[in-house]
XYZ file of C-alpha atoms in Angstrom:
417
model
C 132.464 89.094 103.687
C 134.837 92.443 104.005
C 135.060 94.157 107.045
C 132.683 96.850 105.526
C 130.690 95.404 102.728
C 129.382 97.554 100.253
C 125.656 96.893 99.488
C 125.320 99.285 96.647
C 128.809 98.174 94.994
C 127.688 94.600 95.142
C 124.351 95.285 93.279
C 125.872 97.037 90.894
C 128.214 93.864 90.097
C 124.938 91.837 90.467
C 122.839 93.420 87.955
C 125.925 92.960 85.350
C 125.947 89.614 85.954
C 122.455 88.922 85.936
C 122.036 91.270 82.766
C 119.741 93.560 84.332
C 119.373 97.214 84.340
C 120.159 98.840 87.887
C 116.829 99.643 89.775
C 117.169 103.661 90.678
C 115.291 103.570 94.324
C 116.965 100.225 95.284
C 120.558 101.645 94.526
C 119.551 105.225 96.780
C 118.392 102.794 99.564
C 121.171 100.687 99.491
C 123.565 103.961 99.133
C 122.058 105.506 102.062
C 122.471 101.794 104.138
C 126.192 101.918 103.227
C 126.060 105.262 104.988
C 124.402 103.525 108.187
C 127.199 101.400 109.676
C 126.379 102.915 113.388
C 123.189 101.005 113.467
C 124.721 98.077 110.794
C 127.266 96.933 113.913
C 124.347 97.130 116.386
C 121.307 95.710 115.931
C 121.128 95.364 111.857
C 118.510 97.398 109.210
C 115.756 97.128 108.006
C 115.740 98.625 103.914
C 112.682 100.243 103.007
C 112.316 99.800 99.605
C 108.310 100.684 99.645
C 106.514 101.589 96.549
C 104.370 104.028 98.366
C 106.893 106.675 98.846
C 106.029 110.363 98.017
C 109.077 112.483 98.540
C 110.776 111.002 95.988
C 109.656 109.469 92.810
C 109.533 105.958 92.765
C 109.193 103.159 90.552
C 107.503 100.492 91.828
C 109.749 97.163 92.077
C 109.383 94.176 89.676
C 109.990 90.450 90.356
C 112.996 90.939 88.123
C 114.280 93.998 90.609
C 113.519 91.683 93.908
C 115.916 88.262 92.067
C 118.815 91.177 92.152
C 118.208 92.606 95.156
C 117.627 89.118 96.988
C 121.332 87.969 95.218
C 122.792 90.681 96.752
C 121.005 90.177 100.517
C 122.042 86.742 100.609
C 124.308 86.671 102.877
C 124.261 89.862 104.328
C 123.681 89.441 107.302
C 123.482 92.975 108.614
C 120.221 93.751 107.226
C 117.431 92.004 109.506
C 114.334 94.301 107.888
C 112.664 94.487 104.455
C 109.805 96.378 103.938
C 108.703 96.111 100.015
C 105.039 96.988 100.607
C 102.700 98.543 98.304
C 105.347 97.286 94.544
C 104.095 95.349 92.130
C 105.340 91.767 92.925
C 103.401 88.843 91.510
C 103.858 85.385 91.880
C 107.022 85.599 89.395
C 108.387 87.488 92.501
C 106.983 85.179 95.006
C 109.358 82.496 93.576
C 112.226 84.316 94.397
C 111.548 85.749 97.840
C 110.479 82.019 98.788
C 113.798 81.083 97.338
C 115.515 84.190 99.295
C 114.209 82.964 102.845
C 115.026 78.981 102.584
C 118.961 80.235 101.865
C 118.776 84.182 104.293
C 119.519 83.287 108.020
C 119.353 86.866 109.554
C 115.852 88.253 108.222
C 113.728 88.810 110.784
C 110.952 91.136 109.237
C 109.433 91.119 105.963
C 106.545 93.353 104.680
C 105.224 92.164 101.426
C 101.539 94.166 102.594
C 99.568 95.096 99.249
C 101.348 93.566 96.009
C 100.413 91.586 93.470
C 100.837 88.054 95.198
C 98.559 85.418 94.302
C 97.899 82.050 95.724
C 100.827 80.119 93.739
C 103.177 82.598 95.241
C 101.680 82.524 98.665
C 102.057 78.694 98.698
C 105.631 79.051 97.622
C 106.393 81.890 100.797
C 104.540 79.810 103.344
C 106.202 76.720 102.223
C 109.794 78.379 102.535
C 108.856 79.270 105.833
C 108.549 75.050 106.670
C 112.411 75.538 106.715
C 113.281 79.116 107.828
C 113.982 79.109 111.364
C 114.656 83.325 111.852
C 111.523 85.410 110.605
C 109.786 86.660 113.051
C 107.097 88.871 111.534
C 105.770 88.612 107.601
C 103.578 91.255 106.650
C 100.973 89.631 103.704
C 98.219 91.967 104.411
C 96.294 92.949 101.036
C 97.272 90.584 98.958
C 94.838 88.439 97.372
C 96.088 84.989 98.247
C 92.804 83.276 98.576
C 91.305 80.581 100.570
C 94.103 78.009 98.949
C 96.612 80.439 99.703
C 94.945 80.752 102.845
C 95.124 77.190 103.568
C 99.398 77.164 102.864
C 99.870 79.456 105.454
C 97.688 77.324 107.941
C 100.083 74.040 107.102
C 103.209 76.273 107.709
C 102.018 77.022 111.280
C 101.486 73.465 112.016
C 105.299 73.025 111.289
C 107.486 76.561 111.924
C 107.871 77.451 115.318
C 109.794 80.997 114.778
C 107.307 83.235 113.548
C 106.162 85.466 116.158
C 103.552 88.027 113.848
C 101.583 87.209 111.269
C 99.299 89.556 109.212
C 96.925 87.725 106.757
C 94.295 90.820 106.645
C 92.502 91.524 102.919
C 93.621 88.459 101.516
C 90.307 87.434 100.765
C 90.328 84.426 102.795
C 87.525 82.192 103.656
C 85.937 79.991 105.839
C 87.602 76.716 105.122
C 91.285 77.927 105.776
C 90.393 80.263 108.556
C 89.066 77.371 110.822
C 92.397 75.574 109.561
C 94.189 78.502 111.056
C 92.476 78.569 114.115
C 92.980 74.682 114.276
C 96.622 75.497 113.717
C 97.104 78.029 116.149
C 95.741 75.391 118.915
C 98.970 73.847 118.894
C 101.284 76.601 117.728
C 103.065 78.128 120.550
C 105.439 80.640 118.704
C 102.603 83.411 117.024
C 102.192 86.062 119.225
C 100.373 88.147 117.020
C 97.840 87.411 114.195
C 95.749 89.869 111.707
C 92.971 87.773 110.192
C 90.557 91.119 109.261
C 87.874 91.245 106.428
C 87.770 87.332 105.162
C 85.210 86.756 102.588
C 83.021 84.966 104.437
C 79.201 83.701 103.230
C 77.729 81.777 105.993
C 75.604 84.029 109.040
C 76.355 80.733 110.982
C 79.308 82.602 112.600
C 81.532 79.333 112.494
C 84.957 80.850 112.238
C 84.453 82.737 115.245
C 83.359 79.513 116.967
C 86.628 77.632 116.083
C 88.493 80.628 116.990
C 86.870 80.423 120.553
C 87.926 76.884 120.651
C 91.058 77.499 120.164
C 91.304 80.680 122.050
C 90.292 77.887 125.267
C 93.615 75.639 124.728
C 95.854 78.363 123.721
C 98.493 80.303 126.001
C 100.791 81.763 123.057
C 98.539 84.257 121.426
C 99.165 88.071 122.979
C 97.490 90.331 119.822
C 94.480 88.774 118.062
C 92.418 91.115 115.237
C 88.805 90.047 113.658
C 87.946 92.834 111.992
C 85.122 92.541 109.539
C 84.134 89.463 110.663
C 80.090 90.038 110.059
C 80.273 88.982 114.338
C 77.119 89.637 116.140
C 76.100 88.770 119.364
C 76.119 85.132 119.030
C 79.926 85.553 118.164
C 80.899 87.570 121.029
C 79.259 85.466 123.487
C 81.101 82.489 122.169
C 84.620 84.498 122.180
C 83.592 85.827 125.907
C 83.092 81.833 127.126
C 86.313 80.891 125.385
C 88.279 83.897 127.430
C 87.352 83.184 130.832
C 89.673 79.942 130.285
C 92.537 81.989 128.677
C 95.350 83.778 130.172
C 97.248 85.258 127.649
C 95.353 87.499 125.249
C 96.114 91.078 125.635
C 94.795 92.804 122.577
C 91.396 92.215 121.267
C 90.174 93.757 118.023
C 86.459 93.400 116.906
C 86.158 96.732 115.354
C 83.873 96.908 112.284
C 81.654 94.214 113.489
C 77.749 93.894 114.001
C 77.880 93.755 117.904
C 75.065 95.472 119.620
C 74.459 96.114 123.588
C 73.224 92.969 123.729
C 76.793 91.457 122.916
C 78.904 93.916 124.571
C 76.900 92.818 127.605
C 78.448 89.138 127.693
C 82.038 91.518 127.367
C 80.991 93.691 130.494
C 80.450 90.468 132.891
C 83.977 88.738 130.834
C 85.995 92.074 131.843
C 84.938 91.255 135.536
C 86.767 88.219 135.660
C 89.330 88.449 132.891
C 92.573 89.297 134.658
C 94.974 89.653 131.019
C 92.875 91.785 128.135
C 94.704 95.586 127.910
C 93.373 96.504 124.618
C 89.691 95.912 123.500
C 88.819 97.885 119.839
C 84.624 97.876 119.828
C 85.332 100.467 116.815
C 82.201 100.400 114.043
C 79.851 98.568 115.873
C 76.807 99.507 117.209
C 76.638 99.352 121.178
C 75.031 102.458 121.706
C 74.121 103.747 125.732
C 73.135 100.386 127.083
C 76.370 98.723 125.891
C 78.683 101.803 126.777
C 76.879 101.354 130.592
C 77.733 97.313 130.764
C 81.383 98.694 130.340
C 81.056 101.459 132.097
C 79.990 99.155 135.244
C 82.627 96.776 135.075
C 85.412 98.975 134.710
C 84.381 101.405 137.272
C 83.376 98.656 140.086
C 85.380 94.828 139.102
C 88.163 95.348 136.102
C 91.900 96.804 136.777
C 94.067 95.041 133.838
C 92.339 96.958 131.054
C 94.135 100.059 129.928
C 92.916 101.162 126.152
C 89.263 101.153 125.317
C 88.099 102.195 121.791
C 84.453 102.737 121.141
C 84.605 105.006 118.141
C 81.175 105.013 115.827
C 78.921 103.127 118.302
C 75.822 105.544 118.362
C 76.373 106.127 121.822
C 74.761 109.601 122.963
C 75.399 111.557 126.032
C 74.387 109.055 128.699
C 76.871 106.745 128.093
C 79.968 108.820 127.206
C 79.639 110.258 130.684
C 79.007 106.787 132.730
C 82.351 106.159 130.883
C 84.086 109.219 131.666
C 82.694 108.480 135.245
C 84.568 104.816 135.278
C 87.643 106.626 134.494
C 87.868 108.416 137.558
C 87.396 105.396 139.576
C 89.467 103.372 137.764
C 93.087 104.250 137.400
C 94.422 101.633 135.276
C 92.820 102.739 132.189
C 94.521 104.775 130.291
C 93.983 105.243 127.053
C 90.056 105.969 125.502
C 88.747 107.142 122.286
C 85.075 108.156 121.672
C 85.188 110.557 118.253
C 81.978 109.769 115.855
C 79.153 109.207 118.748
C 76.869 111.399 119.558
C 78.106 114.631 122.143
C 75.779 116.639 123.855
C 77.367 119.638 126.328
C 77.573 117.163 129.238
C 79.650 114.511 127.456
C 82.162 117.653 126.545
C 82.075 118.924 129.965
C 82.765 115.178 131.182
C 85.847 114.781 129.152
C 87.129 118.058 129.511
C 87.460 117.989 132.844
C 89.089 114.418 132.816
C 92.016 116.523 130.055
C 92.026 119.465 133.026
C 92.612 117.147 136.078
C 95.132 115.389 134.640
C 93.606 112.272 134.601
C 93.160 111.675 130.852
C 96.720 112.614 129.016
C 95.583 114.802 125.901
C 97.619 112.120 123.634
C 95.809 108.854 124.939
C 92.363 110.133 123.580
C 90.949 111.275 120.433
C 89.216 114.646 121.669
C 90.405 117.603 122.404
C 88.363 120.274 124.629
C 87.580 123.730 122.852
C 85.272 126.788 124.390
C 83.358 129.265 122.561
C 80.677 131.749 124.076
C 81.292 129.904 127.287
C 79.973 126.152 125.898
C 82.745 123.696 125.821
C 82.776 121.475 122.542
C 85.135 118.625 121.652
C 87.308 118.576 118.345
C 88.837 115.043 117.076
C 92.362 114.404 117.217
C 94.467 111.669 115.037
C 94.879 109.167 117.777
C 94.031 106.179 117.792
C 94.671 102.217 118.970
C 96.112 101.901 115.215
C 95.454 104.976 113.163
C 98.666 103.887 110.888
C 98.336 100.120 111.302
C 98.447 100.249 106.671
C 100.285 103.613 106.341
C 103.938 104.546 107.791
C 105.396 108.127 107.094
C 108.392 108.145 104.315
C 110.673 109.746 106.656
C 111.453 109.879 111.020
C 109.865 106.808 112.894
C 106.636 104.478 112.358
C 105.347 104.299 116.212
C 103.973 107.496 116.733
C 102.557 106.407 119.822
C 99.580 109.298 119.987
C 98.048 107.593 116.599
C 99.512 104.167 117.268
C 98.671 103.782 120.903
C 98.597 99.573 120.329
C 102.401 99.890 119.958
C 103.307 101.568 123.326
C 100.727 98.871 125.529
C 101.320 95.268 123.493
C 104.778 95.336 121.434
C 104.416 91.799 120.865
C 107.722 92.006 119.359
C 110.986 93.371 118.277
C 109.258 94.838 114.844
């Protein structure tokens, strides 16, 4: 390799040889890396080569494009990053990205979120990941892999011991290769992170969130874990709650868009007591109303100094219990970061929160209100904060962790990516 290797030149050669027409957004991103050598010599690039870009017009990359491009990345071993969400790559290529990672030795982050990748090509990725040994995060969120494709992914864990993150979230997933996840993940001790959100599952017996209890009990690896859209209720929670009092390393639990009621957030009040580890708990889209907010409330005021980001967005919880929690906050210090938009405010709740913004002890970016006053009544407008407002959507241009929408990021980088 020259002493400054020319990505762009290199593709052009590639596409003569391989007797394809050069792909206009792939040759401006790789133009624009050749311009980047300040960061190359550092710590390596990542080339964002997303379909979903609106400054510029784009045309959406093929599984012809991604055999060029993947010739050309090779051995390159600058460029750590690639970030091809939201193309058009099917299974076609699937084959050659699974064919780019069992020969690449420097990529360490791969987002293939929202294609066209099927379960053929999701057996081919997970089984070229039984032999890579340097990704650390792969991005398969929204594509439509399927229980089988599902299952592939659950073998590779049982063998590859790099990957640090993985996002499996929309792949329409079911029951059979969740619980072979979970099983997997008992005796994985490399994933840090896992997204298993909305699986299509068709049982009310709750027994995926069962085996993930089970193996939340035996496991000390697992820092990040998201169930959203999980149909949990209470039985669920109570289950998850048990498993946690024997586990010391979760940080970040999200059961946002769930069916937990105050009846299920109550087995979480008496778990946050005890639990010496959680930092992040997402109760977003359920339905805890006053009684659950006050379980939390309790704890957090009175027992619980680890947890530092609450979210209880859309929980039907009226005044009463958006001031008991404002009321924990100024007991306890540790927490940090809360968001409350879509409940039900009455004056006190905006008077509550207000003067937690005023006193300085709520920062105006670690919540999603912000106090207003007209005719001498204080109201509360929403914000765009959140634990993971951007968690599918990154801007075209400046950087992804805007920590004010992306709060997650600043309290539990599991990570380098």
């Amino acid at each position: 390799m020259s002493v400054h290797p020319d990505l762009h030149q290199h593709y052009v050669l590639a596409c003569q040889n391989l007797g394809r027409p050069e792909h206009p957004f792939i040759a401006h991103v790789l133009q624009e890396a050749d311009k980047n050598d300040k960061i190359r010599w550092t710590k390596g690039i990542t080339l964002k080569i997303a379909g979903n870009n609106h400054l510029v017009p784009v045309q959406r990359i093929t599984g012809d494009d991604l055999q060029v491009l993947a010739s050309v990345l090779c051995n390159t071993v600058f460029v750590t990053g690639l970030d091809l969400r939201c193309n058009v790559l099917t299974d076609a290529g699937a084959k050659h990205m699974a064919a780019f990672l069992q020969e690449n030795s420097t990529l360490r982050y791969l987002n293939l979120m929202f294609n066209d990748i099927g379960t053929s090509g999701a057996e081919l990725i997970a089984g070229a990941l039984h032999r890579n040994e340097t990704l650390v995060y792969l991005r398969m969120t929204g594509n439509k892999i399927g229980n089988k494709g599902g299952m592939s992914f659950a073998s590779m864990l049982e063998i590859n011991s790099t990957l640090e993150k993985l996002d499996l979230g929309d792949c329409d997933m079911g029951m059979q290769c969740l619980i072979a996840i979970a099983t997997a993940l008992t005796h994985n001790k490399s994933v840090k992170a896992i997204n298993l959100n909305r699986p299509l599952l068709y049982s009310q017996e709750e027994e995926t969130t069962v085996h993930v209890a089970l193996m939340l009990k035996s496991n000390s690896s697992l820092v990040e874990l998201h169930l959203c859209k999980h149909e949990m209720k209470n039985f669920g929670v109570e289950r998850l709650c048990e498993a946690l009092y024997e586990n010391s390393s979760l940080r970040y639990l999200d059961l946002s868009c769930n069916k937990i009621t105050h009846d299920g957030v109550k087995f979480l009040g008496e778990l946050l007591k005890r639990n010496q580890t959680l930092e992040i708990l997402d109760l977003n889209a359920n339905r805890i109303e006053d009684d659950g907010a006050n379980y939390l409330s309790e704890a957090l005021a009175l027992y619980n100094r680890t947890l530092v980001a609450l979210s209880v967005v859309s929980n039907n919880i009226s005044g009463k219990g958006l001031v008991a929690l404002s009321s924990a906050m100024k007991t306890n210090i540790e927490l940090s970061y809360i968001y409350i938009w879509g409940n039900k405010f009455d004056e006190a709740t905006c008077v509550a929160f207000s003067e937690l913004i005023q006193m300085g002890r709520l920062k105006p970016n670690c919540t999603d209100v912000e106090p207003y006053e007209v005719d001498g009544h204080v109201y509360l407008a929403e914000l765009s904060h959140g634990l993971q407002k951007h968690y599918y959507w990154t801007p075209s241009c400046g950087e992804e962790t805007n920590q004010d929408a992306n709060a997650s990021l600043a309290i539990t980088a599991v990570s380098e990516y």
